[in-house]
CSV table of C-alpha atoms in Angstrom, one decimal:
chain,number,residue,atom,x,y,z
A,804,MET,CA,-20.2,19.4,6.7
A,805,SER,CA,-17.4,16.8,7.1
A,806,LEU,CA,-14.2,16.9,5.1
A,807,ILE,CA,-15.2,13.7,3.2
A,808,SER,CA,-18.7,15.2,2.5
A,809,ILE,CA,-17.1,18.3,1.1
A,810,LEU,CA,-14.8,16.3,-1.0
A,811,TYR,CA,-17.6,14.3,-2.6
A,812,ALA,CA,-19.6,17.4,-3.0
A,813,ASN,CA,-16.8,19.1,-4.9
A,814,THR,CA,-15.7,16.2,-7.1
A,815,GLY,CA,-17.4,14.8,-10.1
A,816,THR,CA,-20.6,16.8,-9.8
A,817,SER,CA,-20.2,19.2,-12.8
A,818,SER,CA,-22.2,18.5,-15.9
A,819,ALA,CA,-18.9,18.7,-17.8
A,820,VAL,CA,-17.5,15.6,-16.2
A,821,ARG,CA,-16.6,12.8,-18.7
A,822,THR,CA,-17.1,9.2,-17.6
A,823,GLU,CA,-15.5,6.2,-19.2
A,824,TYR,CA,-14.5,2.5,-18.5
A,825,LEU,CA,-10.8,1.8,-18.8
A,826,SER,CA,-11.7,-1.3,-20.9
A,827,ASN,CA,-13.1,1.0,-23.5
A,828,LEU,CA,-9.9,3.0,-23.8
A,829,LEU,CA,-7.7,-0.1,-24.3
A,830,PRO,CA,-7.2,-1.7,-27.8
A,831,VAL,CA,-8.6,-5.0,-28.7
A,832,GLY,CA,-6.3,-7.8,-27.6
A,833,PHE,CA,-4.6,-5.7,-24.8
A,834,GLN,CA,-2.5,-8.0,-22.6
A,835,GLU,CA,-3.3,-7.6,-19.0
A,836,SER,CA,-0.8,-8.0,-16.1
A,837,THR,CA,-0.8,-9.8,-12.8
A,838,LEU,CA,-1.0,-7.5,-9.8
A,839,THR,CA,-0.3,-9.6,-6.7
A,840,PHE,CA,3.0,-10.7,-5.2
A,841,GLU,CA,5.4,-12.6,-7.5
A,842,ALA,CA,3.5,-11.1,-10.4
A,843,GLY,CA,6.2,-12.0,-13.0
A,844,VAL,CA,6.9,-9.8,-15.9
A,845,PRO,CA,4.4,-7.0,-16.4
A,846,ARG,CA,2.8,-7.1,-19.8
A,847,GLN,CA,1.5,-4.4,-22.0
A,848,ASN,CA,1.9,-0.7,-20.9
A,849,ALA,CA,-1.3,1.3,-20.8
A,850,GLU,CA,-0.4,4.9,-20.1
A,851,GLN,CA,-0.6,6.0,-23.8
A,852,TYR,CA,-4.3,4.9,-23.8
A,853,ILE,CA,-5.2,6.3,-20.4
A,854,GLN,CA,-3.5,9.7,-20.2
A,855,PRO,CA,-5.4,11.4,-23.1
A,856,PHE,CA,-8.6,10.7,-21.3
A,857,LEU,CA,-7.3,12.2,-18.0
A,858,ASP,CA,-5.9,15.3,-19.6
A,859,GLY,CA,-7.8,18.4,-18.5
A,860,GLY,CA,-9.4,16.7,-15.4
A,861,ASN,CA,-13.2,16.9,-14.9
A,862,CYS,CA,-13.4,13.1,-15.5
A,863,LYS,CA,-14.3,9.8,-13.9
A,864,LEU,CA,-12.4,6.7,-15.0
A,865,ILE,CA,-14.0,3.4,-14.0
A,866,TRP,CA,-10.9,1.2,-13.7
A,867,ASP,CA,-11.9,-2.4,-14.7
A,868,ARG,CA,-8.6,-3.8,-16.0
A,869,LYS,CA,-5.2,-4.9,-14.8
A,870,VAL,CA,-2.5,-3.0,-16.6
A,871,ALA,CA,1.2,-2.0,-16.5
A,872,LEU,CA,2.4,1.6,-16.5
A,873,SER,CA,5.9,2.7,-17.4
A,874,ILE,CA,5.5,6.4,-16.6
A,875,PRO,CA,3.1,8.0,-14.1
A,876,LEU,CA,-0.4,9.0,-14.9
A,877,ARG,CA,-0.9,12.7,-14.2
A,878,LEU,CA,-4.1,13.7,-12.4
A,879,GLU,CA,-5.7,17.1,-12.5
A,880,THR,CA,-8.6,18.9,-10.7
A,881,ASN,CA,-11.9,17.0,-10.5
A,882,THR,CA,-10.5,13.5,-11.4
A,883,ASN,CA,-12.1,10.4,-10.0
A,884,ILE,CA,-10.4,7.0,-10.4
A,885,SER,CA,-12.9,4.3,-9.3
A,886,ALA,CA,-11.3,0.9,-9.4
A,887,PHE,CA,-12.8,-2.6,-9.0
A,888,SER,CA,-11.2,-4.4,-6.1
A,889,ASP,CA,-9.3,-6.9,-8.2
A,890,THR,CA,-8.0,-4.4,-10.8
A,891,GLY,CA,-5.3,-1.8,-10.8
A,892,ALA,CA,-1.8,-1.3,-12.1
A,893,ILE,CA,1.8,-2.6,-11.7
A,894,LEU,CA,5.0,-0.5,-12.5
A,895,ALA,CA,6.8,-1.8,-15.5
A,896,ASN,CA,10.3,-3.2,-15.1
A,897,GLY,CA,13.1,-0.7,-14.8
A,898,SER,CA,10.8,2.4,-14.7
A,899,GLU,CA,11.8,3.8,-11.3
A,900,LYS,CA,8.8,6.1,-11.3
A,901,PRO,CA,5.5,6.5,-9.5
A,902,LEU,CA,2.3,5.0,-10.9
A,903,PHE,CA,0.3,8.2,-10.2
A,904,MET,CA,1.3,11.9,-9.7
A,905,ASN,CA,-0.6,15.1,-9.8
A,906,LYS,CA,0.0,17.2,-12.9
A,907,ASN,CA,0.9,20.6,-11.5
A,908,ILE,CA,3.7,20.1,-9.1
A,909,VAL,CA,3.9,22.7,-6.3
A,910,PHE,CA,6.4,21.9,-3.6
A,911,ALA,CA,5.7,24.8,-1.2
A,912,GLY,CA,2.9,27.1,-0.2
A,913,ASN,CA,-0.7,25.9,0.4
A,914,GLU,CA,-2.0,29.0,-1.4
A,915,ASN,CA,-0.2,28.0,-4.6
A,916,ILE,CA,-1.9,24.6,-5.1
A,917,ILE,CA,-3.5,24.1,-8.5
A,918,ASP,CA,-4.7,20.4,-8.4
A,919,LYS,CA,-7.9,19.9,-6.3
A,920,ASP,CA,-10.7,17.4,-5.7
A,921,ILE,CA,-9.1,14.2,-6.7
A,922,ILE,CA,-10.3,10.7,-5.7
A,923,ILE,CA,-8.6,7.3,-6.0
A,924,ASP,CA,-11.1,4.7,-4.7
A,925,GLY,CA,-10.2,1.0,-4.8
A,926,GLY,CA,-7.8,-1.1,-6.7
A,927,ILE,CA,-4.5,-2.9,-6.3
A,928,TRP,CA,-1.4,-0.9,-7.0
A,929,ASN,CA,2.0,-2.7,-7.2
A,930,GLY,CA,5.3,-0.9,-7.2
A,931,ASN,CA,7.2,-4.0,-8.6
A,932,ASN,CA,10.2,-3.4,-6.3
A,933,PRO,CA,12.2,-6.5,-7.3
A,934,ASN,CA,12.4,-5.2,-10.9
A,935,GLN,CA,13.4,-1.6,-10.2
A,936,ALA,CA,17.1,-0.8,-10.2
A,937,THR,CA,17.1,2.5,-8.3
A,938,LYS,CA,15.1,4.5,-5.8
A,939,GLY,CA,13.9,7.1,-8.3
A,940,THR,CA,14.8,9.6,-11.0
A,941,ALA,CA,15.8,13.2,-11.0
A,942,GLU,CA,12.7,14.1,-13.2
A,943,TYR,CA,10.0,12.2,-11.2
A,944,GLY,CA,11.5,12.0,-7.7
A,945,LEU,CA,11.3,8.8,-5.6
A,946,ALA,CA,10.0,5.6,-7.1
A,947,THR,CA,6.8,5.5,-5.1
A,948,ILE,CA,3.5,4.0,-6.0
A,949,MET,CA,1.8,7.4,-5.8
A,950,SER,CA,3.4,10.9,-5.4
A,951,PHE,CA,1.4,14.1,-4.8
A,952,HIS,CA,3.1,17.5,-4.5
A,953,GLY,CA,0.6,20.2,-4.1
A,954,CYS,CA,-3.0,19.0,-3.8
A,955,LYS,CA,-6.2,20.0,-2.0
A,956,ASN,CA,-9.0,17.6,-1.2
A,957,LEU,CA,-7.2,14.5,-2.3
A,958,TYR,CA,-9.0,11.4,-1.2
A,959,VAL,CA,-7.3,7.9,-1.4
A,960,GLN,CA,-9.3,5.0,0.0
A,961,ASN,CA,-10.1,1.2,-0.3
A,962,CYS,CA,-6.7,0.6,-1.9
A,963,ARG,CA,-4.2,-2.3,-1.6
A,964,PHE,CA,-0.5,-1.4,-2.0
A,965,TYR,CA,2.2,-4.0,-2.7
A,966,GLU,CA,6.0,-3.9,-3.1
A,967,PRO,CA,6.9,-0.3,-3.5
A,968,ARG,CA,10.6,0.5,-4.3
A,969,THR,CA,10.3,3.3,-1.7
A,970,TYR,CA,7.1,4.8,-0.3
A,971,CYS,CA,3.6,3.7,-1.1
A,972,ILE,CA,2.3,7.3,-1.0
A,973,MET,CA,4.6,10.4,-1.0
A,974,SER,CA,2.8,13.6,-0.1
A,975,ASN,CA,3.9,17.2,0.3
A,976,ASN,CA,2.1,20.5,0.3
A,977,MET,CA,-1.2,18.7,0.9
A,978,VAL,CA,-4.4,20.4,2.3
A,979,ASP,CA,-7.7,18.9,3.5
A,980,SER,CA,-6.8,15.4,2.3
A,981,VAL,CA,-7.7,11.9,3.5
A,982,TYR,CA,-6.1,8.5,3.2
A,983,GLN,CA,-8.2,5.7,4.7
A,984,ASP,CA,-9.2,2.0,4.5
A,985,ILE,CA,-5.8,1.1,3.0
A,986,TYR,CA,-3.9,-2.2,3.1
A,987,ILE,CA,-0.1,-2.1,2.7
A,988,ASP,CA,2.4,-4.9,2.3
A,989,VAL,CA,5.8,-3.9,1.1
A,990,GLY,CA,7.1,-7.5,0.8
A,991,THR,CA,10.3,-9.0,2.1
A,992,ASN,CA,12.9,-7.4,-0.3
A,993,GLY,CA,14.5,-5.1,2.1
A,994,SER,CA,15.9,-1.6,1.5
A,995,SER,CA,15.7,1.7,3.3
A,996,ASN,CA,12.7,4.0,2.6
A,997,LYS,CA,10.2,1.2,2.1
A,998,ASP,CA,7.5,3.3,3.9
A,999,GLY,CA,3.8,3.3,3.9
A,1000,VAL,CA,2.1,6.7,3.9
A,1001,HIS,CA,4.6,9.6,4.0
A,1002,PHE,CA,4.0,13.3,4.4
A,1003,ASP,CA,6.7,15.9,3.9
A,1004,GLY,CA,6.5,19.7,4.4
A,1005,TRP,CA,3.6,22.1,3.9
A,1006,CYS,CA,0.9,19.5,4.8
A,1007,TYR,CA,-2.1,20.9,6.7
A,1008,ASN,CA,-5.4,19.4,8.0
A,1009,CYS,CA,-5.0,15.8,6.7
A,1010,ARG,CA,-6.1,12.5,8.1
A,1011,VAL,CA,-4.8,8.9,7.9
A,1012,SER,CA,-7.2,6.3,9.3
A,1013,ARG,CA,-8.1,2.6,9.2
A,1014,MET,CA,-4.9,1.2,7.8
A,1015,ASN,CA,-3.4,-2.3,8.0
A,1016,VAL,CA,0.3,-1.9,7.2
A,1017,LYS,CA,3.5,-3.9,6.9
A,1018,THR,CA,6.6,-2.0,6.1
A,1019,LEU,CA,10.4,-2.4,6.3
A,1020,ASP,CA,10.8,1.2,7.5
A,1021,ASP,CA,8.2,3.7,8.7
A,1022,ALA,CA,4.5,2.7,8.4
A,1023,ILE,CA,3.6,6.4,8.6
A,1024,GLY,CA,5.9,9.4,8.4
A,1025,PHE,CA,5.5,13.1,9.0
A,1026,ASN,CA,8.8,14.7,8.0
A,1027,THR,CA,9.3,18.4,7.7
A,1028,ASN,CA,13.1,18.3,7.1
A,1029,ASP,CA,14.1,15.1,5.4
A,1030,ALA,CA,17.2,13.9,3.6
A,1031,HIS,CA,15.8,14.0,0.0
A,1032,THR,CA,17.8,17.1,-1.0
A,1033,LYS,CA,21.2,15.7,-0.3
A,1034,THR,CA,23.5,13.2,-2.0
A,1035,PHE,CA,25.8,11.4,0.4
A,1036,GLY,CA,26.9,7.9,1.4
A,1037,LEU,CA,26.7,6.2,4.8
A,1038,PRO,CA,28.0,2.8,5.9
A,1039,ASP,CA,24.6,1.1,5.6
A,1040,ARG,CA,22.8,3.3,2.9
A,1041,THR,CA,23.1,6.1,0.5
A,1042,PHE,CA,20.9,9.2,0.2
A,1043,THR,CA,20.4,10.8,-3.2
A,1044,ALA,CA,19.0,14.2,-3.9
A,1045,PHE,CA,15.5,13.8,-5.5
A,1046,TYR,CA,13.8,17.0,-4.6
A,1047,ASP,CA,14.2,20.8,-4.1
A,1048,VAL,CA,14.7,22.2,-0.6
A,1049,SER,CA,11.6,24.2,-1.1
A,1050,MET,CA,9.5,21.1,-0.2
A,1051,TYR,CA,10.6,21.4,3.4
A,1052,GLY,CA,8.2,23.3,5.7
A,1053,PRO,CA,5.7,23.0,8.5
A,1054,ILE,CA,3.3,20.1,9.1
A,1055,LYS,CA,0.2,21.1,11.1
A,1056,LYS,CA,-3.2,19.8,12.2
A,1057,MET,CA,-2.9,16.2,11.3
A,1058,ILE,CA,-4.8,13.1,12.6
A,1059,VAL,CA,-3.6,9.5,12.6
A,1060,GLU,CA,-6.1,7.0,13.9
A,1061,ASP,CA,-7.2,3.3,13.9
A,1062,ILE,CA,-3.9,1.9,12.6
A,1063,PHE,CA,-3.0,-1.8,12.8
A,1064,PHE,CA,0.8,-2.4,12.4
A,1065,ASN,CA,1.3,-5.8,10.7
A,1066,ASP,CA,4.9,-6.2,12.0
A,1067,SER,CA,6.2,-2.9,10.5
A,1068,ILE,CA,9.7,-2.0,11.6
A,1069,PHE,CA,8.6,1.4,12.8
A,1070,GLY,CA,5.1,2.7,13.4
A,1071,LEU,CA,4.7,6.5,13.2
A,1072,ARG,CA,7.8,8.5,12.6
A,1073,ILE,CA,7.6,12.3,13.1
A,1074,LEU,CA,10.7,14.2,12.1
A,1075,SER,CA,11.7,17.8,12.4
A,1076,SER,CA,14.9,19.8,12.6
A,1077,ILE,CA,13.8,23.4,12.1
A,1078,ALA,CA,10.3,23.5,10.6
A,1079,GLU,CA,7.3,23.3,13.0
A,1080,VAL,CA,5.3,20.1,13.5
A,1081,SER,CA,2.2,21.0,15.5
A,1082,ASP,CA,-1.4,20.1,16.5
A,1083,ILE,CA,-0.9,16.4,15.8
A,1084,THR,CA,-3.5,13.9,17.1
A,1085,ILE,CA,-2.6,10.2,17.4
A,1086,ARG,CA,-5.1,7.6,18.6
A,1087,ARG,CA,-5.9,3.9,18.6
A,1088,PHE,CA,-2.8,2.1,17.5
A,1089,ARG,CA,-2.7,-1.7,17.6
A,1090,GLY,CA,-0.6,-4.6,16.2
A,1091,LYS,CA,3.2,-5.1,16.3
A,1092,THR,CA,6.3,-3.1,15.3
A,1093,GLY,CA,9.9,-4.4,15.2
A,1094,GLN,CA,11.4,-1.3,16.9
A,1095,TYR,CA,9.8,2.0,17.9
A,1096,CYS,CA,6.0,2.4,17.8
A,1097,ILE,CA,6.2,6.2,17.9
A,1098,LEU,CA,9.4,8.0,17.1
A,1099,ILE,CA,9.7,11.8,17.5
A,1100,ASP,CA,13.1,13.1,16.6
A,1101,ASN,CA,15.5,15.0,14.4
A,1102,PHE,CA,17.6,12.1,13.1
A,1103,GLN,CA,19.0,12.1,16.6
A,1104,THR,CA,22.0,9.9,15.8
A,1105,ASN,CA,23.0,11.7,12.6
A,1106,LEU,CA,21.9,15.3,12.8
A,1107,ASP,CA,23.4,16.2,9.4
A,1108,TRP,CA,20.9,14.0,7.6
A,1109,CYS,CA,18.3,16.7,8.1
A,1110,THR,CA,18.0,19.7,5.7
A,1111,PRO,CA,19.0,21.9,7.5
A,1112,PRO,CA,20.2,20.3,10.8
A,1113,GLY,CA,18.5,21.4,14.0
A,1114,LYS,CA,17.1,20.4,17.4
A,1115,GLY,CA,13.5,19.8,16.2
A,1116,ASN,CA,10.4,21.9,16.6
A,1117,PHE,CA,7.4,19.9,18.0
A,1118,LYS,CA,4.4,21.5,19.6
A,1119,ASN,CA,0.9,20.3,20.8
A,1120,ILE,CA,1.0,16.6,20.2
A,1121,THR,CA,-1.8,14.4,21.7
A,1122,ILE,CA,-1.5,10.6,21.9
A,1123,ASP,CA,-4.2,8.3,23.2
A,1124,ASP,CA,-5.0,4.6,23.3
A,1125,ILE,CA,-1.7,2.9,22.2
A,1126,ASP,CA,-1.3,-0.9,22.7
A,1127,VAL,CA,1.3,-2.2,20.3
A,1128,VAL,CA,3.7,-5.2,20.8
A,1129,ILE,CA,7.4,-4.4,20.2
A,1130,SER,CA,9.1,-7.5,18.8
A,1131,ASN,CA,12.7,-6.2,18.9
A,1132,ARG,CA,13.1,-7.3,15.2
A,1133,VAL,CA,16.0,-5.0,14.5
A,1134,GLN,CA,16.3,-3.6,11.0
A,1135,TRP,CA,18.7,-0.7,11.3
A,1136,THR,CA,21.8,-0.3,13.4
A,1137,ILE,CA,21.7,2.8,15.6
A,1138,PRO,CA,25.0,4.3,16.6
A,1139,ASN,CA,26.2,6.0,19.8
A,1140,GLY,CA,24.3,3.8,22.3
A,1141,ALA,CA,20.7,4.7,21.4
A,1142,PRO,CA,18.2,1.9,22.3
A,1143,LYS,CA,17.0,0.0,19.3
A,1144,SER,CA,13.4,-0.5,20.6
A,1145,ALA,CA,10.8,1.2,22.8
A,1146,VAL,CA,7.1,2.0,22.6
A,1147,ILE,CA,7.9,5.7,22.3
A,1148,ASN,CA,11.2,7.4,21.6
A,1149,ILE,CA,11.6,11.2,21.9
A,1150,ALA,CA,14.8,13.0,21.0
A,1151,ALA,CA,14.2,16.7,20.0
A,1152,ASN,CA,12.8,19.9,21.3
A,1153,VAL,CA,9.2,19.2,22.3
A,1154,SER,CA,6.6,21.4,23.9
A,1155,ASN,CA,3.1,20.3,25.1
A,1156,LEU,CA,2.9,16.6,24.4
A,1157,THR,CA,0.3,14.6,26.2
A,1158,GLY,CA,0.0,10.8,26.1
A,1159,THR,CA,-2.8,8.8,27.7
A,1160,ASN,CA,-3.8,5.2,27.8
A,1161,MET,CA,-0.4,4.2,26.4
A,1162,GLN,CA,0.4,0.5,27.3
A,1163,PRO,CA,3.9,-1.0,27.9
A,1164,SER,CA,5.8,-2.9,25.3
A,1165,ARG,CA,4.6,-6.4,26.4
A,1166,ASN,CA,8.3,-7.3,26.3
A,1167,PRO,CA,10.2,-7.1,29.6
A,1168,ASN,CA,13.4,-6.3,27.8
A,1169,ILE,CA,12.1,-3.3,25.9
A,1170,PRO,CA,11.5,0.0,27.7
A,1171,PHE,CA,8.1,1.8,27.5
A,1172,ILE,CA,9.7,5.2,26.9
A,1173,GLU,CA,13.1,6.5,25.8
A,1174,PHE,CA,14.0,10.1,26.2
A,1175,ARG,CA,17.3,11.3,24.8
A,1176,LYS,CA,18.4,14.5,26.5
A,1177,ILE,CA,21.7,14.6,24.6
A,1178,ALA,CA,22.4,13.4,21.0
A,1179,MET,CA,25.5,13.5,18.9
A,1180,ASP,CA,28.0,16.3,19.2
A,1181,ASN,CA,26.5,17.0,22.7
A,1182,VAL,CA,23.4,18.5,21.3
A,1183,SER,CA,20.9,18.9,24.1
A,1184,TYR,CA,17.1,19.0,23.9
A,1185,VAL,CA,14.4,20.9,25.8
A,1186,TYR,CA,11.2,19.2,26.9
A,1187,ASN,CA,8.4,21.5,28.1
A,1188,ASN,CA,5.1,20.1,29.5
A,1189,VAL,CA,5.6,16.5,28.3
A,1190,VAL,CA,3.2,14.3,30.3
A,1191,ILE,CA,2.7,10.6,29.5
A,1192,ASN,CA,0.3,8.5,31.5
A,1193,GLY,CA,0.2,11.2,34.1
A,1194,VAL,CA,4.0,11.4,34.5
A,1195,ASN,CA,5.7,14.7,33.8
A,1196,TYR,CA,9.0,14.1,31.9
A,1197,ASN,CA,10.2,17.7,31.9
């Protein structure tokens, strides 16, 4: 049985499942909000009417209204959100929080996961970036549209994401989960960390497929050792500690396929300093990115951004059928002479990487591949069995 079949078989089949329309939970005269770009001022908040129904899980909510949320809705085991295509939610002004989170936060250890079998199907979800002052809060983490920390069989599909303050979806400690048939447009209000779908440590056996995505940073990220646990300033941006270091760990057995980059700055970013990234399958990328299409590194130009610093730990990566235009639309300055654009950039310890059917950049001024043998502080990398389009780059 497929992962998706298992998910549907396990979710919403119990006789104890409660089903309700969102419109029946809202009071008479509830003021709906606009969800698309330039939505204006979000109107009446709805979390106080929705959360009591979601408490305890084992429920299906048919989402048939356009609402504002000021704090995240917490989802538990056997929760199904089924939204009409023109309905959804927008983050209230100044909230700096996600719209959705799972209830039982577990940053590390797949065996410790509590929240399972959750579906979000359909809807428009707007992070209202222009009206958020910061990138998040100490209590809720980054101001994403959705944040999930410790879920098994989470299924997000047929969604449209607009204007997040940071990521559209933040994920860590995820198992057997699927994100597919998703449209993302982060808007033009630029800031770092405006990513699409982002996975941090402890993610295992997940799939991202059939996405159309426009971002001002990474369209998709697999990051085992990120900068979320530090607070420090840099010339062009500031990192703030939002999470505990326990969230950093391995990312294994992931599939990314059938992605159209709608002029994202970066395509797929895979980051590791110490924790292992392994058994990654990447296939069928199209569209246009401003800088790199695929970036595999350890924050090569600022090694101390990683927690902890290290040379990277990448194993068993398979890439096939990549044909993406690189526009050289530079977003971030890159110090110490690193090229700003290429189809694929590799700067870390990598073992067993195979790339096939990878096309050139379509721009004669932009290289196909960039290897960095040496990064800052004379850190050197080791490539073992790296073969791209039949050429061995060891």
